[in-house]
GROMACS .gro file of N, CA, C and O in nm:
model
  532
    1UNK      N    1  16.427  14.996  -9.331
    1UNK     CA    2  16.336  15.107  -9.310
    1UNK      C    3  16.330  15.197  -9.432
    1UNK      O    4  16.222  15.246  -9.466
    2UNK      N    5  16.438  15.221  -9.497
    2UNK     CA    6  16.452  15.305  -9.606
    2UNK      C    7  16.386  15.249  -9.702
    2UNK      O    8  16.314  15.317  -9.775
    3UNK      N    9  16.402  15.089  -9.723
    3UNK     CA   10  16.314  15.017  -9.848
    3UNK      C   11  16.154  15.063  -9.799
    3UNK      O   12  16.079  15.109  -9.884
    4UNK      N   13  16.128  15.054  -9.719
    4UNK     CA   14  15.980  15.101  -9.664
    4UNK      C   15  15.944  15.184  -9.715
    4UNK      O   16  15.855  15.162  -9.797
    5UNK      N   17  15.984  15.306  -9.698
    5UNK     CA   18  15.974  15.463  -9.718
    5UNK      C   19  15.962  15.423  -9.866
    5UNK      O   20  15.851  15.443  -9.917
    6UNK      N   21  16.067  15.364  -9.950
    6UNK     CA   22  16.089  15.344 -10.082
    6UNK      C   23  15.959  15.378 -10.202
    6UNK      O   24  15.913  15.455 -10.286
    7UNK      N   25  15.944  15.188 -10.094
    7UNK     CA   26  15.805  15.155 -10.145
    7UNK      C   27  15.661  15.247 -10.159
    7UNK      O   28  15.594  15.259 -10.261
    8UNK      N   29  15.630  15.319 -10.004
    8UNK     CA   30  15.571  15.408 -10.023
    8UNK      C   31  15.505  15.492 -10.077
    8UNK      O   32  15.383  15.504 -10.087
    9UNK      N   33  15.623  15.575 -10.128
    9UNK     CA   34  15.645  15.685 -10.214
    9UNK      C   35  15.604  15.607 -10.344
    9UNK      O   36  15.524  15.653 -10.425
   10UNK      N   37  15.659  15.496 -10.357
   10UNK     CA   38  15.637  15.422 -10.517
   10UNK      C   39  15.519  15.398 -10.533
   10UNK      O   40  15.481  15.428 -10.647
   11UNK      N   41  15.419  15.346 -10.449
   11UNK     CA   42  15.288  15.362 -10.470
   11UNK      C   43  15.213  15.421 -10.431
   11UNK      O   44  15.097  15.386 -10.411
   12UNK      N   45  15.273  15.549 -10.406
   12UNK     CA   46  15.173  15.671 -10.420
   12UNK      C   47  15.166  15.739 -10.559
   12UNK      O   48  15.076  15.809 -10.606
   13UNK      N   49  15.303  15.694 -10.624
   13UNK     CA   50  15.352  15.757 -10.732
   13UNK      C   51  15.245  15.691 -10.829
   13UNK      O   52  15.148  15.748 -10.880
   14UNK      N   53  15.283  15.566 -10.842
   14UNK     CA   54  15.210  15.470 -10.903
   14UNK      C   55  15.014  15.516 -10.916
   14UNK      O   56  14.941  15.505 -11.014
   15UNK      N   57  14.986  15.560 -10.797
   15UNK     CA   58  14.868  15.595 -10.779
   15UNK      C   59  14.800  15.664 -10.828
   15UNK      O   60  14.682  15.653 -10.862
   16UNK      N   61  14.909  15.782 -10.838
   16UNK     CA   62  14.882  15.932 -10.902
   16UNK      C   63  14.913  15.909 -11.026
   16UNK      O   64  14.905  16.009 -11.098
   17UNK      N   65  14.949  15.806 -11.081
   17UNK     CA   66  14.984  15.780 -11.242
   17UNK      C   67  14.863  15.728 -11.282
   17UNK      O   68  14.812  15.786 -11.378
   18UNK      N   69  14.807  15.643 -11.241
   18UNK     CA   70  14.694  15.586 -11.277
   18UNK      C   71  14.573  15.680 -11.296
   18UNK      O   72  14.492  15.676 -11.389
   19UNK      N   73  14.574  15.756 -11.201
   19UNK     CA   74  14.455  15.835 -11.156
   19UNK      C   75  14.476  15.938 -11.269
   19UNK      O   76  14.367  15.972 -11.314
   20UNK      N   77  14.588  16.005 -11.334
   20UNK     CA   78  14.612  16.076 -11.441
   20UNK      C   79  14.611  16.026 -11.553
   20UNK      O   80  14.580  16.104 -11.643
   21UNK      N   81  14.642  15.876 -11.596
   21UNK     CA   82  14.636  15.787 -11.694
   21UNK      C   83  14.469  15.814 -11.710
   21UNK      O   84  14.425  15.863 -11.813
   22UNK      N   85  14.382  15.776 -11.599
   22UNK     CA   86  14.203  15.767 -11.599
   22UNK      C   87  14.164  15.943 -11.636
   22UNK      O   88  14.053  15.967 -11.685
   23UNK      N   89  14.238  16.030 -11.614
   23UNK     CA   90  14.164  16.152 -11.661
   23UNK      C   91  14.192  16.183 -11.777
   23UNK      O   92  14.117  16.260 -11.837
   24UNK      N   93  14.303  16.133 -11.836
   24UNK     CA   94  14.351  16.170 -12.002
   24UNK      C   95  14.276  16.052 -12.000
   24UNK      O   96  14.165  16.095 -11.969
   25UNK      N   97  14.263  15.915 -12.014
   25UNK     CA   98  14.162  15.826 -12.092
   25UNK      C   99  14.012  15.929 -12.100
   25UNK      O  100  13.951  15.960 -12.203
   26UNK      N  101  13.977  15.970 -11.950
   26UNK     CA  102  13.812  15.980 -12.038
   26UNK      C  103  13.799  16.159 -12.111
   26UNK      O  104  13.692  16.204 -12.154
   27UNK      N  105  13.922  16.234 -12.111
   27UNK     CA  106  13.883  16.312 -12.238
   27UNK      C  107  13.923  16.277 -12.349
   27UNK      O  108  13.910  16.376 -12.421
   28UNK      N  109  13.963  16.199 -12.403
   28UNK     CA  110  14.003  16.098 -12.502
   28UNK      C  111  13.846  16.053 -12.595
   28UNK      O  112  13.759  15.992 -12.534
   29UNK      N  113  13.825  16.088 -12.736
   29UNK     CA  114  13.695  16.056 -12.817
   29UNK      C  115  13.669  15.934 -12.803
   29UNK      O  116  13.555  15.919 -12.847
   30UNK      N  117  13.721  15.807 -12.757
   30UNK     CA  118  13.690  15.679 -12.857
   30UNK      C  119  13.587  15.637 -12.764
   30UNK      O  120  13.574  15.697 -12.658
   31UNK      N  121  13.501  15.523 -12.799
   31UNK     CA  122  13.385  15.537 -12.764
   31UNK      C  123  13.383  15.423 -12.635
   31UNK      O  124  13.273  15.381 -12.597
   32UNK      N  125  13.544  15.362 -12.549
   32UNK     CA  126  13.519  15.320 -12.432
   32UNK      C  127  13.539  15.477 -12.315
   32UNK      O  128  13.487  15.494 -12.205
   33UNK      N  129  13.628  15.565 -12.388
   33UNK     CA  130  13.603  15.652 -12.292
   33UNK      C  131  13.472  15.744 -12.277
   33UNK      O  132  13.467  15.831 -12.190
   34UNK      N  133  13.372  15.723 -12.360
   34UNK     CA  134  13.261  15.851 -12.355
   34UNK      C  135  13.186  15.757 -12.258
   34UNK      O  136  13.141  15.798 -12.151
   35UNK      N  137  13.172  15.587 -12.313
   35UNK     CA  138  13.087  15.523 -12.199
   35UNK      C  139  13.143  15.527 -12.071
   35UNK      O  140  13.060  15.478 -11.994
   36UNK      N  141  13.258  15.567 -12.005
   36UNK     CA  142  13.342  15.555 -11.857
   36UNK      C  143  13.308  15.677 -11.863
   36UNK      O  144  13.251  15.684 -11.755
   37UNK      N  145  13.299  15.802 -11.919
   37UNK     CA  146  13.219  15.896 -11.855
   37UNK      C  147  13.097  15.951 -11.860
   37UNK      O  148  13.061  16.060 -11.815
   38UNK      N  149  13.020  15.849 -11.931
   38UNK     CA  150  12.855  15.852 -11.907
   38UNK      C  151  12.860  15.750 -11.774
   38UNK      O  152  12.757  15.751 -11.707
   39UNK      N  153  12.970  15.658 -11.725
   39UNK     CA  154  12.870  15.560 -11.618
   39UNK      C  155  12.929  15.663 -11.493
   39UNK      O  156  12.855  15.678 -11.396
   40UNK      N  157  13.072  15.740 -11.495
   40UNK     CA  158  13.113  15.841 -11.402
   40UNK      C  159  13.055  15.958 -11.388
   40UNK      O  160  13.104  16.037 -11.308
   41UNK      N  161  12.934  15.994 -11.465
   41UNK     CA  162  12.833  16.104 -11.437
   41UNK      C  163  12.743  16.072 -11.382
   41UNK      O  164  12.707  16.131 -11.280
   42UNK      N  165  12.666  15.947 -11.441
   42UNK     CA  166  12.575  15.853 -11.368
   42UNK      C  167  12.638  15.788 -11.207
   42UNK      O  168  12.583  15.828 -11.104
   43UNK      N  169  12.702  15.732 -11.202
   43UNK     CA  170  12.772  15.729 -11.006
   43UNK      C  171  12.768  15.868 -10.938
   43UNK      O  172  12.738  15.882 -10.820
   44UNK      N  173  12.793  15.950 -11.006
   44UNK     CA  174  12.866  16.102 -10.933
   44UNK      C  175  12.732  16.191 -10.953
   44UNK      O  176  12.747  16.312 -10.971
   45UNK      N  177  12.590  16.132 -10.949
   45UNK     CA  178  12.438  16.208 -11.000
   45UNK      C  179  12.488  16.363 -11.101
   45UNK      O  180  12.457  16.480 -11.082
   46UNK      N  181  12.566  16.307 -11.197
   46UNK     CA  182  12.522  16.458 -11.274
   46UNK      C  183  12.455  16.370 -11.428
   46UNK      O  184  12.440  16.249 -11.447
   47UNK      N  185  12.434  16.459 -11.496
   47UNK     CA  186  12.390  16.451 -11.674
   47UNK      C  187  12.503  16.375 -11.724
   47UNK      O  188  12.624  16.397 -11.736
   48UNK      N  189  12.405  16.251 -11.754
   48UNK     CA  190  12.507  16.111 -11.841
   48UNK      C  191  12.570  16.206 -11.920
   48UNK      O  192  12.676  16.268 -11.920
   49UNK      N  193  12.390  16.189 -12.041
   49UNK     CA  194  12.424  16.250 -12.155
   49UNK      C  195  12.410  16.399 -12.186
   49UNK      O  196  12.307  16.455 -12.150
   50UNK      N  197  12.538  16.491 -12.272
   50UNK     CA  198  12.508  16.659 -12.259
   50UNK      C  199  12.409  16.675 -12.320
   50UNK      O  200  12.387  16.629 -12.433
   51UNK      N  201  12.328  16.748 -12.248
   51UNK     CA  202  12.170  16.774 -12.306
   51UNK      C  203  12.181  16.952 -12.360
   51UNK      O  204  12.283  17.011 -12.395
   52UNK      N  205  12.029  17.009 -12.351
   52UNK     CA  206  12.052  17.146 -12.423
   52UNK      C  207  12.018  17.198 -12.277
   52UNK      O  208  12.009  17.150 -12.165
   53UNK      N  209  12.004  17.318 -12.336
   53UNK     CA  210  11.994  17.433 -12.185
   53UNK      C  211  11.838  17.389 -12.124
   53UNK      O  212  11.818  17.356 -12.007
   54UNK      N  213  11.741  17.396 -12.223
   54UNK     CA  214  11.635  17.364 -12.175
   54UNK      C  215  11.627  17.236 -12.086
   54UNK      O  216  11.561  17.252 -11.983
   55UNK      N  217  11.672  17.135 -12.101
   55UNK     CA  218  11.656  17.000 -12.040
   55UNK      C  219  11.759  17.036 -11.922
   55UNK      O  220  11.715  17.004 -11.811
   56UNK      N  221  11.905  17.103 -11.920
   56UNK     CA  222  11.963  17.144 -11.801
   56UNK      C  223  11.884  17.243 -11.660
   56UNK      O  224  11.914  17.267 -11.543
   57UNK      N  225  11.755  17.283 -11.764
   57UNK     CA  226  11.725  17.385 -11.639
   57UNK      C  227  11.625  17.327 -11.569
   57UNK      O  228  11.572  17.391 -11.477
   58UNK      N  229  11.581  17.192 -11.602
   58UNK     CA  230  11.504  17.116 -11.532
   58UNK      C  231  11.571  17.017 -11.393
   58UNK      O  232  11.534  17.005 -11.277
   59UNK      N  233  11.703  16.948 -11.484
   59UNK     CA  234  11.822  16.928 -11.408
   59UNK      C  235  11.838  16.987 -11.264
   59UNK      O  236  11.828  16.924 -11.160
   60UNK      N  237  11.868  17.141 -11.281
   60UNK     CA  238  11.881  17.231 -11.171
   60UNK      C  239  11.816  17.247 -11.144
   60UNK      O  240  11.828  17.323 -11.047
   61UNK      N  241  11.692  17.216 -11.172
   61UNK     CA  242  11.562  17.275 -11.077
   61UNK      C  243  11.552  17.196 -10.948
   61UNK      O  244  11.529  17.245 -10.837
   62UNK      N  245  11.582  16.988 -10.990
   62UNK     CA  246  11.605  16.886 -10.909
   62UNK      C  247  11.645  16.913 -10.827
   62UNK      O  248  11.599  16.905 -10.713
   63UNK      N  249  11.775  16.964 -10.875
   63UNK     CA  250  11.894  16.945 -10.790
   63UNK      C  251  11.869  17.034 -10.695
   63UNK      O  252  11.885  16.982 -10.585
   64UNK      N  253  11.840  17.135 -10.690
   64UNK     CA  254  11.813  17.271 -10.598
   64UNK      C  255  11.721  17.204 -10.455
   64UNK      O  256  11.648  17.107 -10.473
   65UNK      N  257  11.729  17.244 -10.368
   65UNK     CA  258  11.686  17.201 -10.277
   65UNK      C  259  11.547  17.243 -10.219
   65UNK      O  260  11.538  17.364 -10.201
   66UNK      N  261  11.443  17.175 -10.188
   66UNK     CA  262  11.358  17.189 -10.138
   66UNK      C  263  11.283  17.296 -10.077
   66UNK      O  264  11.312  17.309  -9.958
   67UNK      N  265  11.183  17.389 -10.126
   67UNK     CA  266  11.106  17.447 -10.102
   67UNK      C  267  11.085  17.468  -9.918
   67UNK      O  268  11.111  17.563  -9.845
   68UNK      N  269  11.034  17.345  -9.894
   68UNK     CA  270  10.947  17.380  -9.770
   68UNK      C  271  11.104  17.351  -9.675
   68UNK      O  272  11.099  17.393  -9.559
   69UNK      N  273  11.241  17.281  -9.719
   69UNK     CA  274  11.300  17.251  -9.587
   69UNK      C  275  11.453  17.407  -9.605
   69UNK      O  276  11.556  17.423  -9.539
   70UNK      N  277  11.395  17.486  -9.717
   70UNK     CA  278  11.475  17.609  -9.692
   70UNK      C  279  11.429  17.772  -9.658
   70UNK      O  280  11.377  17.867  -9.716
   71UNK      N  281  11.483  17.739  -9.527
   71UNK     CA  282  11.467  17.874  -9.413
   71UNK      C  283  11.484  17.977  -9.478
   71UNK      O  284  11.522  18.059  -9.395
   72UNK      N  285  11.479  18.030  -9.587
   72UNK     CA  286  11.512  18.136  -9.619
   72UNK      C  287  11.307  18.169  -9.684
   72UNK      O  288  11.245  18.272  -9.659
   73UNK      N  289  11.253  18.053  -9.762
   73UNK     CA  290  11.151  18.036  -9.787
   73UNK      C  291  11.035  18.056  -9.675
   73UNK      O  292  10.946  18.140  -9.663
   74UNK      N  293  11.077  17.939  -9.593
   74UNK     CA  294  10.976  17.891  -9.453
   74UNK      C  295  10.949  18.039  -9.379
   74UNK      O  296  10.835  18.078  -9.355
   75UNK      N  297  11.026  18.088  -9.359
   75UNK     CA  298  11.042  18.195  -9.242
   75UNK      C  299  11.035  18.339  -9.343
   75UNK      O  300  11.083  18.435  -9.283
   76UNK      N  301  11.002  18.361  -9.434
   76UNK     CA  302  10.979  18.467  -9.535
   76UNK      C  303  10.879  18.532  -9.467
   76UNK      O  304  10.904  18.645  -9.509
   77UNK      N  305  10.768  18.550  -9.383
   77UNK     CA  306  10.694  18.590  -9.353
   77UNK      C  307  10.681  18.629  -9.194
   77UNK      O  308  10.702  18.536  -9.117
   78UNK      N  309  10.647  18.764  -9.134
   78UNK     CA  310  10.683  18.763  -9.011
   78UNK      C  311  10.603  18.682  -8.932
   78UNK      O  312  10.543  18.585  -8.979
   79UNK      N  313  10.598  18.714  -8.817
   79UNK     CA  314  10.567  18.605  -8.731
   79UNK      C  315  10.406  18.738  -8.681
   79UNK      O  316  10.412  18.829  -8.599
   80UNK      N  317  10.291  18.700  -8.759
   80UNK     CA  318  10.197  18.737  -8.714
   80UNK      C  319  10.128  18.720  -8.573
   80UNK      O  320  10.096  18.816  -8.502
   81UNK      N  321  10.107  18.580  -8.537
   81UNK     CA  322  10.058  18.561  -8.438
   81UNK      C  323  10.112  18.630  -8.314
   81UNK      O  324  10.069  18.716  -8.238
   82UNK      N  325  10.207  18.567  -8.321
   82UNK     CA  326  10.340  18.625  -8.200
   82UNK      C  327  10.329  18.743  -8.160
   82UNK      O  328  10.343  18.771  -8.041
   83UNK      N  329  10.298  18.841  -8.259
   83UNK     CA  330  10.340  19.012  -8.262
   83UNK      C  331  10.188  19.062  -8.250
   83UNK      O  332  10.171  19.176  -8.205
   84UNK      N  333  10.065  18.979  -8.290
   84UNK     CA  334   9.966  19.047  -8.278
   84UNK      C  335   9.918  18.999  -8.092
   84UNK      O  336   9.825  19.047  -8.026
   85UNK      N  337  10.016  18.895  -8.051
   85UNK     CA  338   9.958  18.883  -7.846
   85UNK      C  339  10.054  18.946  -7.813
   85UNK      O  340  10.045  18.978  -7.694
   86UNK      N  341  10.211  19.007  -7.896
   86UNK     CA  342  10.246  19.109  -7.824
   86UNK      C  343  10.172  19.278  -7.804
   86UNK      O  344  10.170  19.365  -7.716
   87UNK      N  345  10.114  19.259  -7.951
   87UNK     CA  346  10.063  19.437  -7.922
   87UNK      C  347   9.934  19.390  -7.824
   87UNK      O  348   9.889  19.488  -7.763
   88UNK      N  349   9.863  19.264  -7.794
   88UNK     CA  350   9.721  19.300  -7.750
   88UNK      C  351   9.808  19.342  -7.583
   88UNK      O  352   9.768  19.446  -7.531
   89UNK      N  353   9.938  19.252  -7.494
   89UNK     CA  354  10.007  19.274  -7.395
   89UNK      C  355  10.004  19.389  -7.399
   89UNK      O  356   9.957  19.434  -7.294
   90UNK      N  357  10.051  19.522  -7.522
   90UNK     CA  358  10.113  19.593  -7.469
   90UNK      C  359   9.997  19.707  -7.415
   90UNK      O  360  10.005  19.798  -7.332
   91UNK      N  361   9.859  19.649  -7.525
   91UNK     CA  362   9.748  19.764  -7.549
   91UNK      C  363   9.659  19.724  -7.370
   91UNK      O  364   9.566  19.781  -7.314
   92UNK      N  365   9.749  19.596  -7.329
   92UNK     CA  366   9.715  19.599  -7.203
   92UNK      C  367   9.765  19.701  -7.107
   92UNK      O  368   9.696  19.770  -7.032
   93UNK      N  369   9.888  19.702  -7.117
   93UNK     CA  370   9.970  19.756  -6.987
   93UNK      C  371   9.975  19.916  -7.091
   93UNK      O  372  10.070  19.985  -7.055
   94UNK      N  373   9.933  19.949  -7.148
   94UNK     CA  374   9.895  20.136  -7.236
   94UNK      C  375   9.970  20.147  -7.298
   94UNK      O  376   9.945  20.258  -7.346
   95UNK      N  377  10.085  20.103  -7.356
   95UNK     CA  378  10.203  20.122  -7.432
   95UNK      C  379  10.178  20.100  -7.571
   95UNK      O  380  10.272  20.112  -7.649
   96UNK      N  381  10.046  20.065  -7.618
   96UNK     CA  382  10.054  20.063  -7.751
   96UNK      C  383   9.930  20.120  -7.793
   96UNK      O  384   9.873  20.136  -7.685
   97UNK      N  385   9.851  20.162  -7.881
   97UNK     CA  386   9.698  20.242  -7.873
   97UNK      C  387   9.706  20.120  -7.998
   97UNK      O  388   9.813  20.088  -8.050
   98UNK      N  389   9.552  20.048  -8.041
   98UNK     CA  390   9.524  20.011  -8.150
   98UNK      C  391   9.391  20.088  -8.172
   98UNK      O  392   9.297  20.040  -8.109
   99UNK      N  393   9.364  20.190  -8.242
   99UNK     CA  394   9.230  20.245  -8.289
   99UNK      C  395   9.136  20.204  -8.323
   99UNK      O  396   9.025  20.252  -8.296
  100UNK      N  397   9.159  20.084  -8.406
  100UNK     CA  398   9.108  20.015  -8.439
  100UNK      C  399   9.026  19.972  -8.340
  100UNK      O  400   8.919  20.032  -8.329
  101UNK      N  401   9.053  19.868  -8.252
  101UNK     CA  402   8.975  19.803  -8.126
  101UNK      C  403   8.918  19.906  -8.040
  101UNK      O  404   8.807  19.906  -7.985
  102UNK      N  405   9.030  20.012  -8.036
  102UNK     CA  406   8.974  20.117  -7.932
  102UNK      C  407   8.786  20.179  -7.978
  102UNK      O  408   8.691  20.212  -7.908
  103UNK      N  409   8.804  20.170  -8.111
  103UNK     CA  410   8.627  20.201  -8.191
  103UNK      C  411   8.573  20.109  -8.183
  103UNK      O  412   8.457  20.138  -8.154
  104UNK      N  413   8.589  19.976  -8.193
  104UNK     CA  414   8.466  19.858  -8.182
  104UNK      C  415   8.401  19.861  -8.013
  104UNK      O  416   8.290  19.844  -7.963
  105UNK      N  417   8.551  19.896  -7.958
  105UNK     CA  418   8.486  19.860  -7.827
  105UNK      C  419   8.400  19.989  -7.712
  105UNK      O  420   8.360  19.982  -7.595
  106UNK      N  421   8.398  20.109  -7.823
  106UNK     CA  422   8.310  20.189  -7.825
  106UNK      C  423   8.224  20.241  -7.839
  106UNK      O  424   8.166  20.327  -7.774
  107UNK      N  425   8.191  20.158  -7.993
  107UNK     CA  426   8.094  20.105  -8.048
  107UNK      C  427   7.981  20.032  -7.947
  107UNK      O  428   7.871  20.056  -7.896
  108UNK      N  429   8.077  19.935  -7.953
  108UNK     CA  430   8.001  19.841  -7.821
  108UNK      C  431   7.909  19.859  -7.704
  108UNK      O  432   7.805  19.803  -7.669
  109UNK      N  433   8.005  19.986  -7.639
  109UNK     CA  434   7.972  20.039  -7.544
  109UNK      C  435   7.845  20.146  -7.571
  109UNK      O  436   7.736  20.120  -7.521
  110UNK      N  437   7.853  20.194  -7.602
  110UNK     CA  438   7.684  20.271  -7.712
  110UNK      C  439   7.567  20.181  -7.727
  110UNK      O  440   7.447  20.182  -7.698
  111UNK      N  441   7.654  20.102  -7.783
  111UNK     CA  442   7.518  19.978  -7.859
  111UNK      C  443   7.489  19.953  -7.654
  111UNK      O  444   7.376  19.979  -7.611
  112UNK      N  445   7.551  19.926  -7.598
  112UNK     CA  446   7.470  19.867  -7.446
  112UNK      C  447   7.422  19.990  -7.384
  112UNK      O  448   7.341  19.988  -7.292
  113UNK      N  449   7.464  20.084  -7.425
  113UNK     CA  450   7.401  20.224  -7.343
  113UNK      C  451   7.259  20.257  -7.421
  113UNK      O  452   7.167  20.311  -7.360
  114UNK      N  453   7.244  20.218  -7.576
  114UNK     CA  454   7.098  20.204  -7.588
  114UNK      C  455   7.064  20.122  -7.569
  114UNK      O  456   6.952  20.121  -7.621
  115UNK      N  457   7.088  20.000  -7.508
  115UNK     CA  458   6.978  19.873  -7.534
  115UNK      C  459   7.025  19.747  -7.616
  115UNK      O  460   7.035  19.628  -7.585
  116UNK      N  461   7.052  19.816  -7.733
  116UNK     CA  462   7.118  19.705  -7.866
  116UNK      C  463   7.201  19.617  -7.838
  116UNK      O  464   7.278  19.591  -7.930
  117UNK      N  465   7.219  19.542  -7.715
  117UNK     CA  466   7.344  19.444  -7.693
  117UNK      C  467   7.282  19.308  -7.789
  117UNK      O  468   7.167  19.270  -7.808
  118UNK      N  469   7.422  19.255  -7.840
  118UNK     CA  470   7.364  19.181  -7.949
  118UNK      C  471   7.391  19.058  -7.882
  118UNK      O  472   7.442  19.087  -7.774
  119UNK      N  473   7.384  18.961  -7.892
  119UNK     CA  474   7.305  18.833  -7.791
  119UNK      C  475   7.322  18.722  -7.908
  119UNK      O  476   7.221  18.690  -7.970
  120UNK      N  477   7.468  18.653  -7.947
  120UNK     CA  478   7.469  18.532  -8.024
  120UNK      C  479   7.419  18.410  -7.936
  120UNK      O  480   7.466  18.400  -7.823
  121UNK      N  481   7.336  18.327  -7.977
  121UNK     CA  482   7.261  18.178  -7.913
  121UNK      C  483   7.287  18.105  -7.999
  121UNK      O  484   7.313  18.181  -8.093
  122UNK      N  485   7.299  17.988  -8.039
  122UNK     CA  486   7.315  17.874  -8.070
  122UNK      C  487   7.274  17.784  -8.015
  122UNK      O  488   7.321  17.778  -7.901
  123UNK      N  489   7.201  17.698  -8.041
  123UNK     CA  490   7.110  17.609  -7.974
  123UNK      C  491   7.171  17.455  -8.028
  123UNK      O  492   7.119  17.392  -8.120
  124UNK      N  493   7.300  17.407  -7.946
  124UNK     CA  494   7.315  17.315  -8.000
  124UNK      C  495   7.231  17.196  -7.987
  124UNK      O  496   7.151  17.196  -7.893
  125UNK      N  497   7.233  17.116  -8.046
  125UNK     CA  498   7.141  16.925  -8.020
  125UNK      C  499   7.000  16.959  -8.026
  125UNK      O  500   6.924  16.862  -8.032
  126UNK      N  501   6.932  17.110  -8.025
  126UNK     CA  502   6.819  17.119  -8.043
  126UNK      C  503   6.749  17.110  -8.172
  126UNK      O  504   6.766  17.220  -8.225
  127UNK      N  505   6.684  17.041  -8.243
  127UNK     CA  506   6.626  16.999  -8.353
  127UNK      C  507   6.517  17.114  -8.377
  127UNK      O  508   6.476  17.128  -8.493
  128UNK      N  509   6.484  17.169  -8.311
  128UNK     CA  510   6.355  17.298  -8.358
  128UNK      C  511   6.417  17.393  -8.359
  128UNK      O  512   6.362  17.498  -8.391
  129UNK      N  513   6.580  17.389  -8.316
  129UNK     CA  514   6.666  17.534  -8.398
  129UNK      C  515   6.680  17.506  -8.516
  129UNK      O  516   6.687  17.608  -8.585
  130UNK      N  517   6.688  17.396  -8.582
  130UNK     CA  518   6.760  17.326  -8.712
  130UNK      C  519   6.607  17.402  -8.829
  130UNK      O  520   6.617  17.476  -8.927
  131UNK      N  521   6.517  17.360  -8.783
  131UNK     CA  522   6.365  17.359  -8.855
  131UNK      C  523   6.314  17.452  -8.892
  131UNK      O  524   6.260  17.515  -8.801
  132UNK      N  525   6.300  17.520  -9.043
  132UNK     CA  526   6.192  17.636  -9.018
  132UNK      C  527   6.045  17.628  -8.959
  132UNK      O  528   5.978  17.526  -8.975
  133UNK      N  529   6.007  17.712  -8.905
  133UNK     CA  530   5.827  17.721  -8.856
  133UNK      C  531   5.766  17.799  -8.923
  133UNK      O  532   5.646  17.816  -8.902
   0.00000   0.00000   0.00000
């Protein structure tokens, strides 16, 4: 059991030697270690080769994530619809005044107390609406 344990430990040791042997090889100049860490930038998606700032900020632009699938973007804007059938609810039940509407629809009411009610028609499928005379 103890040879077990032994062993173990020995190739974990062994493991961690290698794996430190591979990080001093690729800061090492000679030109098998620059290619083991151009193909270990290339596996691991970063910049083979070191480029300048300009070509890095294109890099990060990639890399940055998506426009339309970040909520911070998508949802930047309140929720118009939503809030304009809550105020029409509330301008139902009196809790909210919009002035606005409150004048058109006063307006309105004038225009039918003289006469002026305005009367949209559309004559669909009819061909002598289409036609000048």
């Amino acid at each position: 059991m103890d040879d077990g344990k032994r062993k173990s430990k020995k190739t974990s040791l062994i493991m961690a030697t290698n794996y430190a042997k591979y990080a001093e090889l690729i800061k090492a100049s000679t030109d098998y270690a620059r290619r083991m860490k151009r193909l270990s930038n290339r596996i691991f998606g970063e910049v083979a080769i070191p480029t300048n700032s300009k070509s890095m900020k294109v890099v990060k632009m990639f890399e940055a994530r998506p426009l339309h699938s970040n909520e911070e973007v998508v949802h930047y804007y309140p929720r118009h619809m939503e809030t304009h059938a809550l105020m029409l609810r509330l301008r139902e039940y009196g809790l909210f005044r919009d002035e606005h509407q409150d004048f058109k629809e006063e307006m309105r009411r004038l225009r039918e107390l003289r006469g002026k009610v305005k009367v949209w028609r559309r004559k669909l499928g009819d061909a002598s609406a289409n036609t000048p005379s």
